[in-house]
């Protein structure tokens, strides 16, 4: 019998496994559906190289999901990916490690009516996680945490052109986007979790150094089919490994499989909308609004040409932050000779849904983002595209994307035609008070109405985050770990 069984060896799961196993008397078992390696040099080069995005069509370490981004008569469909590998999406992403801002946590606390997730309450978890080589000696930063954080000391010509253009357009410079003191609007270098050009996921930073502990067991290539209950208490998980199906028993089950898979596992296990579950032949354990709300960052990609040479570097060295808008000059050329400026809405009001298609774990769920379904979101993106186009003008870049029409209705059709996603899906197991009809977990990530079951990952975030989620996912696990160990 294991004290804590963690399902999902991604960003949050690796942090939890390392922190909980610091207590020698507490046994921890971590399950990861994808491959597992036990030393840094065993990881494939593509996963280690921070200048490479290992998400090609022939890549074996990905979850792939078809999604509907928006539907305005003609559905906008895409495929999205998540990391199916130890370290999760943090093992395949662009190493962006920017914190959410204080206003996000004010909204989060407002949803709860509690200070458990106020900015002052979570700041120690942020600082505990990082070893900031540039600002570790500054207030609100960490200098001895597991995750190395640094900004590019020699940015690519494209990144320098972008930063110079933003300043020329009147935007202030922000040297430290993770500062608790700097303004939230301006252009600055992206804090990245890299070391000597290597991507440092939570698997590398947290889990690998802890593997020698006798109270920690890690299983790779192990999929979770459903949670086992006795009444309303979670007691274990049915798993599949090497063609065998068995049950692992535990005092406490923690889902850290990400906002898609954690929600899908709850639903397959009978925690969700009773009518939908019964239609799929799933016995109902507990009614809950799992998957009934999620948020993500809609993104418009502006293609352009620039004479700056290609340079092998992280995919994003600088960003322009404008409160609820982030403008991203990607250094990766998705088409030879053509660059993309990403224009992302970071606090959308449109919300999506996730539902099961089948009780079969091999069949991906229905995921509908429902982007651009509010006038607020369309108006903010129209304004943001105009700002991004002005920055491109200051960069002397030649646009490859047709100009956005000025008339709002035509502009909205243009937004749909150029719509993409930042792939930052969160909130499928939303946090909230027991009397909140939208809430799945409480302020300590425990599933309402059930015992022995928690969800600790981006699933629980109850508000849109104004920055990319990796640093905040690490923080969530750091913040909750102390409560789970008690």
CSV table of N, CA and C in Angstrom, one decimal, residues 381-443:
chain,number,residue,atom,x,y,z
A,381,UNK,N,-8.8,41.4,-29.4
A,381,UNK,CA,-7.8,40.9,-30.4
A,381,UNK,C,-7.7,41.8,-31.6
A,382,UNK,N,-8.8,42.5,-32.0
A,382,UNK,CA,-8.7,43.4,-33.1
A,382,UNK,C,-7.8,44.5,-32.7
A,383,UNK,N,-7.9,45.1,-31.5
A,383,UNK,CA,-6.9,46.1,-31.1
A,383,UNK,C,-5.5,45.6,-31.0
A,384,UNK,N,-5.3,44.4,-30.5
A,384,UNK,CA,-4.0,43.8,-30.4
A,384,UNK,C,-3.3,43.6,-31.7
A,385,UNK,N,-4.1,43.1,-32.7
A,385,UNK,CA,-3.5,42.9,-34.0
A,385,UNK,C,-3.0,44.3,-34.6
A,386,UNK,N,-3.8,45.3,-34.4
A,386,UNK,CA,-3.4,46.6,-34.8
A,386,UNK,C,-2.1,47.1,-34.2
A,387,UNK,N,-1.9,46.8,-32.9
A,387,UNK,CA,-0.7,47.1,-32.2
A,387,UNK,C,0.5,46.3,-32.7
A,388,UNK,N,0.2,45.0,-32.9
A,388,UNK,CA,1.3,44.1,-33.5
A,388,UNK,C,1.7,44.6,-34.9
A,389,UNK,N,0.8,45.0,-35.7
A,389,UNK,CA,1.1,45.5,-37.0
A,389,UNK,C,2.0,46.8,-36.9
A,390,UNK,N,1.7,47.6,-35.9
A,390,UNK,CA,2.6,48.8,-35.8
A,390,UNK,C,4.0,48.4,-35.4
A,391,UNK,N,4.1,47.4,-34.5
A,391,UNK,CA,5.5,46.9,-34.1
A,391,UNK,C,6.2,46.4,-35.4
A,392,UNK,N,5.5,45.6,-36.2
A,392,UNK,CA,6.1,45.1,-37.4
A,392,UNK,C,6.6,46.2,-38.3
A,393,UNK,N,5.8,47.3,-38.4
A,393,UNK,CA,6.2,48.5,-39.2
A,393,UNK,C,7.5,49.1,-38.6
A,394,UNK,N,7.6,49.2,-37.3
A,394,UNK,CA,8.9,49.7,-36.7
A,394,UNK,C,10.1,48.7,-36.9
A,395,UNK,N,9.8,47.4,-37.1
A,395,UNK,CA,10.8,46.4,-37.4
A,395,UNK,C,11.2,46.4,-38.9
A,396,UNK,N,10.5,47.2,-39.7
A,396,UNK,CA,10.7,47.2,-41.2
A,396,UNK,C,10.5,45.8,-41.7
A,397,UNK,N,9.5,45.1,-41.2
A,397,UNK,CA,9.3,43.8,-41.7
A,397,UNK,C,8.2,43.8,-42.7
A,398,UNK,N,8.3,42.9,-43.7
A,398,UNK,CA,7.3,42.8,-44.8
A,398,UNK,C,6.2,41.7,-44.4
A,399,UNK,N,5.0,42.2,-44.2
A,399,UNK,CA,3.9,41.2,-43.8
A,399,UNK,C,3.6,40.2,-44.9
A,400,UNK,N,3.4,39.0,-44.5
A,400,UNK,CA,2.9,38.0,-45.4
A,400,UNK,C,1.4,37.6,-45.1
A,401,UNK,N,0.8,38.3,-44.1
A,401,UNK,CA,-0.6,38.0,-43.8
A,401,UNK,C,-1.4,39.2,-44.3
A,402,UNK,N,-2.5,38.9,-44.9
A,402,UNK,CA,-3.4,40.0,-45.4
A,402,UNK,C,-3.8,40.9,-44.3
A,403,UNK,N,-3.8,42.2,-44.5
A,403,UNK,CA,-4.2,43.2,-43.5
A,403,UNK,C,-5.6,42.9,-43.0
A,404,UNK,N,-5.7,43.1,-41.7
A,404,UNK,CA,-7.1,42.9,-41.1
A,404,UNK,C,-8.0,44.0,-41.5
A,405,UNK,N,-9.2,43.7,-42.0
A,405,UNK,CA,-10.1,44.8,-42.4
A,405,UNK,C,-10.5,45.7,-41.3
A,406,UNK,N,-10.9,46.9,-41.6
A,406,UNK,CA,-11.3,47.8,-40.5
A,406,UNK,C,-12.7,47.6,-40.0
A,407,UNK,N,-13.6,47.2,-40.9
A,407,UNK,CA,-15.0,47.0,-40.5
A,407,UNK,C,-15.1,45.8,-39.6
A,408,UNK,N,-15.7,46.0,-38.4
A,408,UNK,CA,-15.7,45.0,-37.3
A,408,UNK,C,-16.1,43.6,-37.8
A,409,UNK,N,-17.2,43.5,-38.6
A,409,UNK,CA,-17.7,42.2,-39.0
A,409,UNK,C,-16.7,41.5,-39.9
A,410,UNK,N,-16.1,42.2,-40.8
A,410,UNK,CA,-15.1,41.6,-41.7
A,410,UNK,C,-13.8,41.3,-40.9
A,411,UNK,N,-13.5,42.2,-39.9
A,411,UNK,CA,-12.4,41.9,-39.1
A,411,UNK,C,-12.5,40.6,-38.3
A,412,UNK,N,-13.8,40.4,-37.8
A,412,UNK,CA,-14.0,39.2,-37.0
A,412,UNK,C,-13.9,37.9,-37.9
A,413,UNK,N,-14.3,38.0,-39.1
A,413,UNK,CA,-14.1,36.9,-40.0
A,413,UNK,C,-12.6,36.7,-40.3
A,414,UNK,N,-11.9,37.7,-40.4
A,414,UNK,CA,-10.4,37.7,-40.5
A,414,UNK,C,-9.8,37.0,-39.3
A,415,UNK,N,-10.2,37.3,-38.1
A,415,UNK,CA,-9.7,36.7,-36.9
A,415,UNK,C,-9.9,35.2,-36.9
A,416,UNK,N,-11.1,34.8,-37.3
A,416,UNK,CA,-11.4,33.3,-37.4
A,416,UNK,C,-10.5,32.7,-38.4
A,417,UNK,N,-10.3,33.3,-39.5
A,417,UNK,CA,-9.4,32.7,-40.6
A,417,UNK,C,-8.0,32.6,-40.1
A,418,UNK,N,-7.5,33.4,-39.2
A,418,UNK,CA,-6.1,33.4,-38.7
A,418,UNK,C,-6.0,32.9,-37.3
A,419,UNK,N,-7.0,32.2,-36.8
A,419,UNK,CA,-7.0,31.8,-35.4
A,419,UNK,C,-6.2,30.6,-35.1
A,420,UNK,N,-5.5,30.6,-34.0
A,420,UNK,CA,-4.7,29.5,-33.5
A,420,UNK,C,-4.9,29.5,-32.0
A,421,UNK,N,-4.1,28.6,-31.3
A,421,UNK,CA,-4.2,28.5,-29.9
A,421,UNK,C,-2.8,28.5,-29.3
A,422,UNK,N,-2.6,29.0,-28.1
A,422,UNK,CA,-1.3,28.9,-27.4
A,422,UNK,C,-1.1,27.6,-26.7
A,423,UNK,N,-2.1,26.7,-26.7
A,423,UNK,CA,-2.1,25.4,-26.1
A,423,UNK,C,-1.8,25.5,-24.6
A,424,UNK,N,-2.5,26.3,-23.9
A,424,UNK,CA,-2.4,26.6,-22.5
A,424,UNK,C,-3.6,26.2,-21.7
A,425,UNK,N,-4.3,25.1,-22.1
A,425,UNK,CA,-5.6,24.8,-21.6
A,425,UNK,C,-5.5,24.5,-20.1
A,426,UNK,N,-6.5,25.1,-19.4
A,426,UNK,CA,-6.6,25.0,-17.9
A,426,UNK,C,-8.0,25.1,-17.4
A,427,UNK,N,-8.2,24.6,-16.2
A,427,UNK,CA,-9.5,24.9,-15.5
A,427,UNK,C,-10.6,23.8,-15.7
A,428,UNK,N,-10.3,22.6,-16.2
A,428,UNK,CA,-11.3,21.6,-16.4
A,428,UNK,C,-11.8,21.0,-15.1
A,429,UNK,N,-11.0,21.1,-14.1
A,429,UNK,CA,-11.4,20.7,-12.7
A,429,UNK,C,-11.3,21.9,-11.8
A,430,UNK,N,-12.1,22.8,-12.1
A,430,UNK,CA,-12.0,24.2,-11.5
A,430,UNK,C,-12.0,24.2,-9.9
A,431,UNK,N,-11.2,25.0,-9.3
A,431,UNK,CA,-11.2,25.2,-7.9
A,431,UNK,C,-12.3,26.1,-7.4
A,432,UNK,N,-12.9,25.8,-6.3
A,432,UNK,CA,-13.9,26.7,-5.8
A,432,UNK,C,-14.5,26.2,-4.5
A,433,UNK,N,-15.3,27.0,-3.8
A,433,UNK,CA,-16.0,26.6,-2.6
A,433,UNK,C,-17.0,25.5,-2.8
A,434,UNK,N,-17.3,24.8,-1.7
A,434,UNK,CA,-18.2,23.6,-1.8
A,434,UNK,C,-19.6,24.0,-2.4
A,435,UNK,N,-20.1,25.3,-2.2
A,435,UNK,CA,-21.4,25.7,-2.7
A,435,UNK,C,-21.3,26.3,-4.1
A,436,UNK,N,-20.1,26.3,-4.7
A,436,UNK,CA,-19.9,26.8,-6.1
A,436,UNK,C,-20.3,25.7,-7.1
A,437,UNK,N,-21.3,25.9,-7.8
A,437,UNK,CA,-21.8,24.8,-8.7
A,437,UNK,C,-20.8,24.6,-9.9
A,438,UNK,N,-19.8,25.5,-10.0
A,438,UNK,CA,-18.8,25.2,-11.1
A,438,UNK,C,-17.6,24.5,-10.6
A,439,UNK,N,-17.5,24.3,-9.3
A,439,UNK,CA,-16.2,23.8,-8.7
A,439,UNK,C,-16.1,22.3,-8.6
A,440,UNK,N,-14.9,21.8,-8.9
A,440,UNK,CA,-14.6,20.4,-8.8
A,440,UNK,C,-13.8,20.1,-7.5
A,441,UNK,N,-12.8,21.0,-7.2
A,441,UNK,CA,-11.9,20.8,-6.1
A,441,UNK,C,-12.0,22.0,-5.2
A,442,UNK,N,-11.6,21.8,-3.9
A,442,UNK,CA,-11.5,22.8,-2.9
A,442,UNK,C,-10.2,23.6,-3.0
A,443,UNK,N,-10.0,24.5,-2.1
A,443,UNK,CA,-8.8,25.4,-2.2
A,443,UNK,C,-7.5,24.6,-1.9
